mmCIF file of C-alpha atoms in Angstrom:
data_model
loop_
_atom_site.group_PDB
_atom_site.id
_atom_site.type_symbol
_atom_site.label_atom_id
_atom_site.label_comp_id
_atom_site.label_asym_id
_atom_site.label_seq_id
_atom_site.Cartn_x
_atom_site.Cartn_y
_atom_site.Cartn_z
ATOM 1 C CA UNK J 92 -1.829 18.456 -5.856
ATOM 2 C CA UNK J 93 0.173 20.516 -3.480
ATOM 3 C CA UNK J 94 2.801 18.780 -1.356
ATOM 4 C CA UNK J 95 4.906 19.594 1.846
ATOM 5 C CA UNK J 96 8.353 17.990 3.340
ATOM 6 C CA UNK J 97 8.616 17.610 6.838
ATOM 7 C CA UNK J 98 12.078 17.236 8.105
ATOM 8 C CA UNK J 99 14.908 18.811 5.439
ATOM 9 C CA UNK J 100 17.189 16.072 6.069
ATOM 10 C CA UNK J 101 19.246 13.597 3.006
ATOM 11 C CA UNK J 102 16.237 12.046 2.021
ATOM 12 C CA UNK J 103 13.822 14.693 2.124
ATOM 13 C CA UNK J 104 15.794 15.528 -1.222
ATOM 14 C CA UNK J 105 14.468 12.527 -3.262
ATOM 15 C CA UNK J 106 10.980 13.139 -2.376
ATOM 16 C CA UNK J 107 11.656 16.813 -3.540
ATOM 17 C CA UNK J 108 13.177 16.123 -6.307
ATOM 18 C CA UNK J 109 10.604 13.287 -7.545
ATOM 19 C CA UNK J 110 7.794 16.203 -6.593
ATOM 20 C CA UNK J 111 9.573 18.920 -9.150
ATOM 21 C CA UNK J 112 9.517 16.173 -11.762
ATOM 22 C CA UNK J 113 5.392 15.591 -11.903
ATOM 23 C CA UNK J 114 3.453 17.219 -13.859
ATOM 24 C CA UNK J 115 0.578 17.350 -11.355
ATOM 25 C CA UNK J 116 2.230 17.582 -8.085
ATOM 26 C CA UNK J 117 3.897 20.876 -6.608
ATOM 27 C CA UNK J 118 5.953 21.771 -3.844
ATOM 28 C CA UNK J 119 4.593 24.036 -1.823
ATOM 29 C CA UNK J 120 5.782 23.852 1.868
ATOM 30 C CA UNK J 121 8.703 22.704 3.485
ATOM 31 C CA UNK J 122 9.464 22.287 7.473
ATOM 32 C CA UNK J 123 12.597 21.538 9.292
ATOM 33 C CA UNK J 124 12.898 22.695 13.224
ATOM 34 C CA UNK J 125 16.397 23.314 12.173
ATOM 35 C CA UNK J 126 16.389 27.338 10.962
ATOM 36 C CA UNK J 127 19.867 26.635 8.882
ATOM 37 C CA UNK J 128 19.004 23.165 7.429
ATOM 38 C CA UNK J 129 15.840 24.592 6.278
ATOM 39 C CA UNK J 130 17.479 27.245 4.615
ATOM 40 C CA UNK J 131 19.782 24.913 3.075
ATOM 41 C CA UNK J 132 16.919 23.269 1.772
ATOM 42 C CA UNK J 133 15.065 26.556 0.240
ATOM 43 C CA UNK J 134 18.169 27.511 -1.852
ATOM 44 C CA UNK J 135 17.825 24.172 -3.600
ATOM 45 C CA UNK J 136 13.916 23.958 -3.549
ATOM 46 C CA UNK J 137 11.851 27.253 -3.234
ATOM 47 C CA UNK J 138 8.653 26.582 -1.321
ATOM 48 C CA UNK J 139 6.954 28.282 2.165
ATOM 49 C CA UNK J 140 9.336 27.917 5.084
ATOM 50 C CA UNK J 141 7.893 26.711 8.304
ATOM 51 C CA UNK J 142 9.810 25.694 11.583
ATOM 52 C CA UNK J 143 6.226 24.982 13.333
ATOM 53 C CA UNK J 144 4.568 21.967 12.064
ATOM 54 C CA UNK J 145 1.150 22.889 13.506
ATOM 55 C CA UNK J 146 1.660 26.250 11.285
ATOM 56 C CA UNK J 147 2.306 23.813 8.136
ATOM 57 C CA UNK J 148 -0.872 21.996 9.007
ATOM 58 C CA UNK J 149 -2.741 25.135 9.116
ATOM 59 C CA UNK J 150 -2.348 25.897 5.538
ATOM 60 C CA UNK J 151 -5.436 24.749 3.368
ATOM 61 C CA UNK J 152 -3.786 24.319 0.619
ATOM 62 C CA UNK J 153 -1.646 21.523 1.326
ATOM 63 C CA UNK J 154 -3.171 17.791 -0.042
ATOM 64 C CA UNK J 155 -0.107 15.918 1.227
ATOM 65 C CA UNK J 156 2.753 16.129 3.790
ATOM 66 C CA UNK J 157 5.661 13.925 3.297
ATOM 67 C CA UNK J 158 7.298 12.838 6.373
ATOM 68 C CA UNK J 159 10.738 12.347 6.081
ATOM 69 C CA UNK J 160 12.430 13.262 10.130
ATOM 70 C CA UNK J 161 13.827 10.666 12.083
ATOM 71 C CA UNK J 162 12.060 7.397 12.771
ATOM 72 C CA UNK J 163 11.105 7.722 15.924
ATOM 73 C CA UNK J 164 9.502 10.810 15.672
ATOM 74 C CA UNK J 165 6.916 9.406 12.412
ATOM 75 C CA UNK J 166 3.412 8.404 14.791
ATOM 76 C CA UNK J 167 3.279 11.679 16.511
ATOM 77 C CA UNK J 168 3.106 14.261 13.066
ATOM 78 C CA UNK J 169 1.298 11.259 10.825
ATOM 79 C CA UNK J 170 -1.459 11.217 13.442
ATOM 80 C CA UNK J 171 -1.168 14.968 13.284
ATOM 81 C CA UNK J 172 -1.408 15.407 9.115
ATOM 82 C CA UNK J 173 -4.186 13.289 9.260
ATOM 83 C CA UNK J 174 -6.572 15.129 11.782
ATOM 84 C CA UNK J 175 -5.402 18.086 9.939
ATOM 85 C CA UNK J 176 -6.798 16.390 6.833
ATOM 86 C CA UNK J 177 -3.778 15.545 4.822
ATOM 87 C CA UNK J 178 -2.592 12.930 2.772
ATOM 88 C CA UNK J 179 0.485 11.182 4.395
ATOM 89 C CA UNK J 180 3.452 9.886 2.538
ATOM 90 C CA UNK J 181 5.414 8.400 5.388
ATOM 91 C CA UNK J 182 9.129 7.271 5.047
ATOM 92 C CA UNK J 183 10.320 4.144 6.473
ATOM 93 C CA UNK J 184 10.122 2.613 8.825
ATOM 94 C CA UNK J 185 6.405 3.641 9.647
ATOM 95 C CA UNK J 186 7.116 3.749 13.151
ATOM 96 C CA UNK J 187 9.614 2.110 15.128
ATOM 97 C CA UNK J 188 6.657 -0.122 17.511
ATOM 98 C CA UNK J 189 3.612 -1.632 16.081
ATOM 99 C CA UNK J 190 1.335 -0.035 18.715
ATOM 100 C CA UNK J 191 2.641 3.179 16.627
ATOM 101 C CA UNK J 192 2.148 1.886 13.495
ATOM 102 C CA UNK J 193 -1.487 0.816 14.347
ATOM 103 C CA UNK J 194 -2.282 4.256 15.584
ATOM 104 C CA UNK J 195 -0.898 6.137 12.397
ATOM 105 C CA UNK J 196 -3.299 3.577 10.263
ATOM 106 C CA UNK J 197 -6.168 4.282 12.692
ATOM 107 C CA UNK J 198 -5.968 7.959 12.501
ATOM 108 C CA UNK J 199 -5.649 7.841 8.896
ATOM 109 C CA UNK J 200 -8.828 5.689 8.533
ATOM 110 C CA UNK J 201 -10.638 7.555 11.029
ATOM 111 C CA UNK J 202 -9.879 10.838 9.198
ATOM 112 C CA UNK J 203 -10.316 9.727 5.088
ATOM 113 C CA UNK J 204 -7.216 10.115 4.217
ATOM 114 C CA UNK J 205 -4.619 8.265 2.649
ATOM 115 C CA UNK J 206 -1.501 6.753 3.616
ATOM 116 C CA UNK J 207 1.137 5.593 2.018
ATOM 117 C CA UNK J 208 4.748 4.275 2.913
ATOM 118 C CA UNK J 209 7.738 4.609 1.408
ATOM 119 C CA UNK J 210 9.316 1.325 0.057
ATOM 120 C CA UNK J 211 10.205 2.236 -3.100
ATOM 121 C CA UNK J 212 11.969 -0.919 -3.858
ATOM 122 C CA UNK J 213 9.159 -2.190 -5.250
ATOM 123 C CA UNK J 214 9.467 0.051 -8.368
ATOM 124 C CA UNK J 215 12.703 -1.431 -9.612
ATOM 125 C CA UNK J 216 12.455 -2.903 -13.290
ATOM 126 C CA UNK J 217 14.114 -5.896 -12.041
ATOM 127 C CA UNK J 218 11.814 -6.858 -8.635
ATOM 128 C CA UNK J 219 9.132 -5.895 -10.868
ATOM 129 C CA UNK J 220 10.100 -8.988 -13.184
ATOM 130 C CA UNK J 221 9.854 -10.868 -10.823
ATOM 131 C CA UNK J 222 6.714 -10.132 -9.630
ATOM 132 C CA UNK J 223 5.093 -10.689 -12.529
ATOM 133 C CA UNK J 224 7.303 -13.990 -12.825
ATOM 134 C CA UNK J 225 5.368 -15.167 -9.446
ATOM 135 C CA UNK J 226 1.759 -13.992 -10.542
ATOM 136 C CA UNK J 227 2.304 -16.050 -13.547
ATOM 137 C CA UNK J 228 3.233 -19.141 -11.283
ATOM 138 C CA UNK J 229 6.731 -19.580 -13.369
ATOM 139 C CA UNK J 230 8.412 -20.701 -10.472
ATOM 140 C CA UNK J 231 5.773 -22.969 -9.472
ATOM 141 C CA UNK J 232 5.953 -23.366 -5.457
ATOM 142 C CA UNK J 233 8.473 -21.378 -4.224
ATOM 143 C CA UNK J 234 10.731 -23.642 -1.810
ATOM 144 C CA UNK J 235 13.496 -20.923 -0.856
ATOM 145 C CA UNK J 236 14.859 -17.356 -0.700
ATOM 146 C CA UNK J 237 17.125 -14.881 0.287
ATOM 147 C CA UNK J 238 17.583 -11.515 1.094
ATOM 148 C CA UNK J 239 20.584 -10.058 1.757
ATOM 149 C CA UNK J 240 22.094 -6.565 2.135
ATOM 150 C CA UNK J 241 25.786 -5.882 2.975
ATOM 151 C CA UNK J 242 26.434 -2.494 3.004
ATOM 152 C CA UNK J 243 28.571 -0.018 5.479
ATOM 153 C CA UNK J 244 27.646 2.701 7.418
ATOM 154 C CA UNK J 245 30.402 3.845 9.003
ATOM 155 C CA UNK J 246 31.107 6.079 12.006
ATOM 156 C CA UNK J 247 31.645 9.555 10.158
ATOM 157 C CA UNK J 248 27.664 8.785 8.984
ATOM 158 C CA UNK J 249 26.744 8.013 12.528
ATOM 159 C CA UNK J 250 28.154 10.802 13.868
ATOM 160 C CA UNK J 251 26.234 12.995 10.854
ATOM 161 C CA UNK J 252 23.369 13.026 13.046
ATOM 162 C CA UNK J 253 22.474 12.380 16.914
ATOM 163 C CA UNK J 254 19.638 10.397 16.371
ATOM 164 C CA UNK J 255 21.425 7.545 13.877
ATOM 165 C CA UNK J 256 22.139 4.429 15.605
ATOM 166 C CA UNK J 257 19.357 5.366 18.433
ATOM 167 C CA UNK J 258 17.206 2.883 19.696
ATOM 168 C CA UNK J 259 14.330 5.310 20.361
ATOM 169 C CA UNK J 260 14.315 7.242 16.935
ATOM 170 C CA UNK J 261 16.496 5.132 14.819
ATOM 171 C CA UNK J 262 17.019 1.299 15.211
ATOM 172 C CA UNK J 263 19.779 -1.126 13.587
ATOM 173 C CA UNK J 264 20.746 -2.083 10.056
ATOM 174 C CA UNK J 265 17.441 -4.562 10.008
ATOM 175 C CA UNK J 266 14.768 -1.562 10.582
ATOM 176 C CA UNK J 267 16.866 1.772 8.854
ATOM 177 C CA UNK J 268 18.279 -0.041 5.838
ATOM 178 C CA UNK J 269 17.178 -3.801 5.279
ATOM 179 C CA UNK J 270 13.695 -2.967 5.856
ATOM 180 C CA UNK J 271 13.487 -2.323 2.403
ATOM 181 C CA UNK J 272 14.214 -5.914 1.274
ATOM 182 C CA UNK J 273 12.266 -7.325 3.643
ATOM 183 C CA UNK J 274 9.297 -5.629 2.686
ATOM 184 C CA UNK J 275 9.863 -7.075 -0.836
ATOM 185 C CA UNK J 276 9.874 -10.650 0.808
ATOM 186 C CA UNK J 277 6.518 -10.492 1.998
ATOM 187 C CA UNK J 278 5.565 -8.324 -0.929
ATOM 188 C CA UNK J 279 6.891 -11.509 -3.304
ATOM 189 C CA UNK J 280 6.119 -14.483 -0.963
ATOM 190 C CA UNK J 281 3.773 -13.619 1.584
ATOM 191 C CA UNK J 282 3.232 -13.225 5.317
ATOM 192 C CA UNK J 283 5.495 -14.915 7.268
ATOM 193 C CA UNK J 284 4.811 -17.211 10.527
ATOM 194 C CA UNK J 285 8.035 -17.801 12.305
ATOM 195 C CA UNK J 286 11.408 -16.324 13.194
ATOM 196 C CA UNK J 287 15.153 -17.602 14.334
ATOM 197 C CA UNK J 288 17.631 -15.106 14.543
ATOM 198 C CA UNK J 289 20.786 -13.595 15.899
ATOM 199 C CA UNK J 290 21.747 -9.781 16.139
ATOM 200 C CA UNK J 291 24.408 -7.997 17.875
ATOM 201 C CA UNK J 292 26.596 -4.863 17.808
ATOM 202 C CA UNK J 293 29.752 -5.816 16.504
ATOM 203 C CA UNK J 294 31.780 -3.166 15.329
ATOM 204 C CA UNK J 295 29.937 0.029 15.591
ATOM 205 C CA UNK J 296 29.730 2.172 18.520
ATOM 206 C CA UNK J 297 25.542 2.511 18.345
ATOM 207 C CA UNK J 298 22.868 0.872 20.468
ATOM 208 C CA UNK J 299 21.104 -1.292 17.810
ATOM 209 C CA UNK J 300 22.404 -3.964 16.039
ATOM 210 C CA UNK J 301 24.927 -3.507 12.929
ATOM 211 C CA UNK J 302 24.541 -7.585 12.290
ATOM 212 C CA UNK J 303 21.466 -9.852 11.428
ATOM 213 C CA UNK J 304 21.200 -13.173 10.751
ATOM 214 C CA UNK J 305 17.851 -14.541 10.062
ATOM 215 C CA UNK J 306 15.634 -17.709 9.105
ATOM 216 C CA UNK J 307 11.825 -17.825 8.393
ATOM 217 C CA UNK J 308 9.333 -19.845 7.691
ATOM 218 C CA UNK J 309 6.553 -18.357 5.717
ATOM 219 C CA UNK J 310 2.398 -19.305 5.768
ATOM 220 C CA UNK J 311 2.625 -21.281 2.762
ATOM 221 C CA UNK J 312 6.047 -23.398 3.949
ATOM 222 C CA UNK J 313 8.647 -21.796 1.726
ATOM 223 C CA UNK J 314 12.209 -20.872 3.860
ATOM 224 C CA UNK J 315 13.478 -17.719 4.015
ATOM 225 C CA UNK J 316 17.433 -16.411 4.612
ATOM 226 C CA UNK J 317 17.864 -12.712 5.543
ATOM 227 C CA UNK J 318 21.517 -11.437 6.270
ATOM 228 C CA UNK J 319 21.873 -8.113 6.632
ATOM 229 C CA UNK J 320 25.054 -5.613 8.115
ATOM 230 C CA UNK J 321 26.514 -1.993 7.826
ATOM 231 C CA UNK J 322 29.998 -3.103 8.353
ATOM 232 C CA UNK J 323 31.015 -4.157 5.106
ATOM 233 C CA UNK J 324 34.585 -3.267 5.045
ATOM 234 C CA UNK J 325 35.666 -0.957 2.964
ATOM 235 C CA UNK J 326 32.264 0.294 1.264
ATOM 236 C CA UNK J 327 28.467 -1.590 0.141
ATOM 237 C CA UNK J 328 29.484 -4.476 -1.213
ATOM 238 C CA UNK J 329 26.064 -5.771 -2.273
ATOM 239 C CA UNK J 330 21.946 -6.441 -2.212
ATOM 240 C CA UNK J 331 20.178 -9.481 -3.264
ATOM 241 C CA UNK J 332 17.003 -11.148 -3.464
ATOM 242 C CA UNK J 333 17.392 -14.930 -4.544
ATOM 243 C CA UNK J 334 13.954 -16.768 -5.354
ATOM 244 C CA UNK J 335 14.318 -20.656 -5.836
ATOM 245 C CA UNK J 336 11.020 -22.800 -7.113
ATOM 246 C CA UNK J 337 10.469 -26.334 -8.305
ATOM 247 C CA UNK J 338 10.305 -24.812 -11.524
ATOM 248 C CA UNK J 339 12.262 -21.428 -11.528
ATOM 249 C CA UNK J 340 14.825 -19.530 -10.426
ATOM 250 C CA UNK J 341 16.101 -16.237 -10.390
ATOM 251 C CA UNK J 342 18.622 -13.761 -8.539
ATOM 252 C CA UNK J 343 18.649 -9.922 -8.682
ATOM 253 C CA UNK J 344 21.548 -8.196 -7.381
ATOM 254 C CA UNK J 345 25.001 -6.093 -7.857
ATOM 255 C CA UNK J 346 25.867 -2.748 -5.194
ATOM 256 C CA UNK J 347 22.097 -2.537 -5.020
ATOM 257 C CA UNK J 348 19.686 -4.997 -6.128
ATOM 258 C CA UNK J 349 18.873 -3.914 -9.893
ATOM 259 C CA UNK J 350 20.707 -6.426 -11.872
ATOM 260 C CA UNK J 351 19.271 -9.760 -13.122
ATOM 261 C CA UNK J 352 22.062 -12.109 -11.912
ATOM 262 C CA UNK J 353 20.325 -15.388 -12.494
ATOM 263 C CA UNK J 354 16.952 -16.473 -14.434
ATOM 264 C CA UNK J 355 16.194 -19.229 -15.286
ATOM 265 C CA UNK J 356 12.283 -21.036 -15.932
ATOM 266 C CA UNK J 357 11.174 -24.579 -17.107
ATOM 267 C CA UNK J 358 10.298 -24.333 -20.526
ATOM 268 C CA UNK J 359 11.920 -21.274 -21.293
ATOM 269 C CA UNK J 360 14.963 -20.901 -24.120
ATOM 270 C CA UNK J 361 18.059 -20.206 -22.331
ATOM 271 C CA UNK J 362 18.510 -16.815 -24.840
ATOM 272 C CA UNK J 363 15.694 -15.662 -22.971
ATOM 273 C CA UNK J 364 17.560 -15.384 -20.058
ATOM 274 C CA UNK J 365 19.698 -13.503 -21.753
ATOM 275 C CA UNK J 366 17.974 -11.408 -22.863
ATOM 276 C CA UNK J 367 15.834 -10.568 -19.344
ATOM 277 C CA UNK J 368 19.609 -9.722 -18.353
ATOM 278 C CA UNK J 369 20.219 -6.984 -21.925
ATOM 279 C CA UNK J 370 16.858 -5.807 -21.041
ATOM 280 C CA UNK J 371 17.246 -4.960 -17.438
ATOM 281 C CA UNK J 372 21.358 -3.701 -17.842
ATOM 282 C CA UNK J 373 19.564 -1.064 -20.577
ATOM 283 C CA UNK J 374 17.562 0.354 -17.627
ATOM 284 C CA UNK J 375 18.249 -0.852 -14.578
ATOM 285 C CA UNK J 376 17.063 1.964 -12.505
ATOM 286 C CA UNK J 377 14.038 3.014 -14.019
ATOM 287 C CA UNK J 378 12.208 5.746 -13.034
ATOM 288 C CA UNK J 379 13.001 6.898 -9.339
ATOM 289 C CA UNK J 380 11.097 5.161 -6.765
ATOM 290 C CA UNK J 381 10.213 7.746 -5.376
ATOM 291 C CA UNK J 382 8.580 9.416 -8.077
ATOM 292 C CA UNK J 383 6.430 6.542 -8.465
ATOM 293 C CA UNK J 384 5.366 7.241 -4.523
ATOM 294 C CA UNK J 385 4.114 10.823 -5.281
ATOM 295 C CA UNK J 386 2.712 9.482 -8.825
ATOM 296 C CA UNK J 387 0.671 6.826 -6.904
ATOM 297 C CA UNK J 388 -0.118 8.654 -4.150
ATOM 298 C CA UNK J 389 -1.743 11.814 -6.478
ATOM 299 C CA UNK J 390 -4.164 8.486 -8.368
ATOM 300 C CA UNK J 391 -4.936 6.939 -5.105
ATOM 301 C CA UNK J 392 -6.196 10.324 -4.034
ATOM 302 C CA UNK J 393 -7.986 11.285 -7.411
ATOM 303 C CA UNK J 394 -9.257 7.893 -8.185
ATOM 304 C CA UNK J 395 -10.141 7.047 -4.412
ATOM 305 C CA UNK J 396 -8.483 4.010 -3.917
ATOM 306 C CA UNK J 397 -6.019 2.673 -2.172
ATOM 307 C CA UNK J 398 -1.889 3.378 -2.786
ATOM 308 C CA UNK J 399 0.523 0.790 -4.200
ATOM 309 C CA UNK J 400 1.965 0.410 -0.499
ATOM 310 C CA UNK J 401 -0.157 0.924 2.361
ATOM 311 C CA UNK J 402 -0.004 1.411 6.004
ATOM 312 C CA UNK J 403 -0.393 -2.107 6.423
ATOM 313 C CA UNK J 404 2.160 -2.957 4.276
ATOM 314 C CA UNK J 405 4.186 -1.050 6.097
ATOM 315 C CA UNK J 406 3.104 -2.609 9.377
ATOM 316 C CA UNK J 407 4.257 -6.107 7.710
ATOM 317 C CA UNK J 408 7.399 -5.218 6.918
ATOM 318 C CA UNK J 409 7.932 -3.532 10.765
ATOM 319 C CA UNK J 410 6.192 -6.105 12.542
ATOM 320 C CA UNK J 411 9.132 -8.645 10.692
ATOM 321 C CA UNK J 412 11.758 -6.573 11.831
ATOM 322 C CA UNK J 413 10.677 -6.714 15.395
ATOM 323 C CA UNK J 414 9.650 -10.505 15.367
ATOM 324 C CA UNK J 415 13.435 -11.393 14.016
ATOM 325 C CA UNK J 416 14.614 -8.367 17.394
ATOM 326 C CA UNK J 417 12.140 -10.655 19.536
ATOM 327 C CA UNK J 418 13.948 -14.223 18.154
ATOM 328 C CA UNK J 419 16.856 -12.680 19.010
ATOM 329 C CA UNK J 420 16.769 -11.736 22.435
ATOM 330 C CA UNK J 421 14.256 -14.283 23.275
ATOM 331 C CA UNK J 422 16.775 -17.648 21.897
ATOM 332 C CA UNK J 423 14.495 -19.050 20.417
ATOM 333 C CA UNK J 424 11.646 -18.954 17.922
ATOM 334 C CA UNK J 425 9.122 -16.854 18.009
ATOM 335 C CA UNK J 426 5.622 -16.976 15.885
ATOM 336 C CA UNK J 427 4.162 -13.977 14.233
#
């Protein structure tokens, strides 16, 4: 299947890069508006150079356009790949308003094609533990959880770019970077039905927050603790996801969250958690998460079903990140 980047930017490098390493999928287009950044980006990865993204969408031959330009910009060319036709990987955030995010899943719908977005956290060996830990019922109900990234993005990375820290194509340290994690919390718990919360700008000079605090109650009663900042002095510090049941528990974390910390299940040996820790420390990383995204994408396309993360699993994970803004501002809580 034949692939294009849109937007030549950081991340735009992982998706080529996990494209180069399947098999099945090629590279064949890449589009930047940006004449030198997309020339950058040809020296490294040789494909057909557009600066029009209309052009791009002209050429028959492309299956799937990868969308990887700043947030805000995401509902306007997914709505356009799909009435061109294409297959839409879409980074995260979908969109930065669910009235966005609705429309990109509409258009994709209306026009048969699929859509998948990009939360490759999914993939890791350790989350995917987990997972399978929950499906099996080992931690029997779940009563709490956390999620928790504190990381720092400092001021030389805001000023990389005009649109970082943006309200309109970027938003805070909740939608760019712990969006991630809690996408994994309704992944691994389900929906959620109410927000409390706190956010401010503290120490960075952006519009959006740089400072979360969060509690929520999910559907089926479990609690839920999401702290999240990018001013972790001096660098990232660390990522977690903490899952406590009335007959389990487990932590995954370190610098990012790949590392069994804690796990622990009635009935089980205590070697065995042991050796869920040797086993994840051989491999922590797996194989890029990204390269599952283009993997899935090209057997959701072949096999006509649906991807591993769809739009609205995207929308969940947005529609969280606004009801904890909404909390926020509003005082008080506010119900999903």
């Amino acid at each position: 299947m034949n692939f294009a980047i849109v937007g030549c930017g950081h991340i735009a490098k992982k998706h080529a890069k996990a494209i180069l390493a399947i098999n099945d999928a090629k590279l064949l287009a890449i589009c930047d508006t940006d004449s030198n950044r997309l020339e950058s980006f040809y020296t490294d990865y040789k494909a057909k150079k557009y600066t029009s993204f209309e052009e791009l969408l002209n050429n028959k031959e492309i299956d799937v356009v990868n969308i990887c330009t700043p947030s805000g910009t995401h509902a306007a060319l997914a709505i356009k790949a799909a009435a061109a036709k294409k297959h839409v990987i879409l980074e995260k955030p979908m969109a930065l308003t669910l009235e966005d995010a609705d429309a990109i899943i509409h258009a994709c719908k209306k026009n048969h094609v699929k859509l998948s977005i990009v939360h490759p956290n999914r993939f890791r060996p350790a989350i995917l533990e987990m997972k399978k830990a929950i499906e099996a019922k080992k931690f029997g109900k779940i009563n709490l959880v956390n999620a928790s990234v504190l990381w720092n993005r400092n001021d030389d990375y805001f000023s990389q770019a005009s649109w970082r820290g943006t309200k309109n194509q970027d938003g805070g340290v909740l939608m760019n970077q712990a969006i991630h994690n809690l996408d994994l919390l309704v992944w691994l718990v389900g929906d959620v039905a109410e927000v409390q919360a706190y956010a401010d700008t503290r120490l960075r000079n952006i519009e959006v927050e740089d400072l979360a605090a969060a509690i929520v109650k999910f559907k089926n009663g479990a609690l839920g603790v999401i702290e999240a900042t990018s001013t972790i002095f001096p660098v990232n510090y660390k990522e977690s996801i903490s899952m406590f049941g009335e007959s389990g528990s487990a932590v995954i974390s370190g610098p990012t969250a790949n590392w069994i910390e804690h796990w622990e299940f009635e009935g089980e040996p205590k070697e065995h958690s042991q050796y869920m820790k040797e086993k994840i420390k051989q491999d922590p990383f797996g194989l890029p998460g990204h390269q599952h995204m283009i993997s899935d994408m090209i057997e959701a396309v072949k096999n006509n079903k649906e991807p591993a993360v769809t739009g609205e699993d995207g929308r969940k994970a947005l529609e969280l990140v606004l009801a904890i803004y909404k909390a926020a501002e509003q005082g008080k809580t506010f119900k999903l």
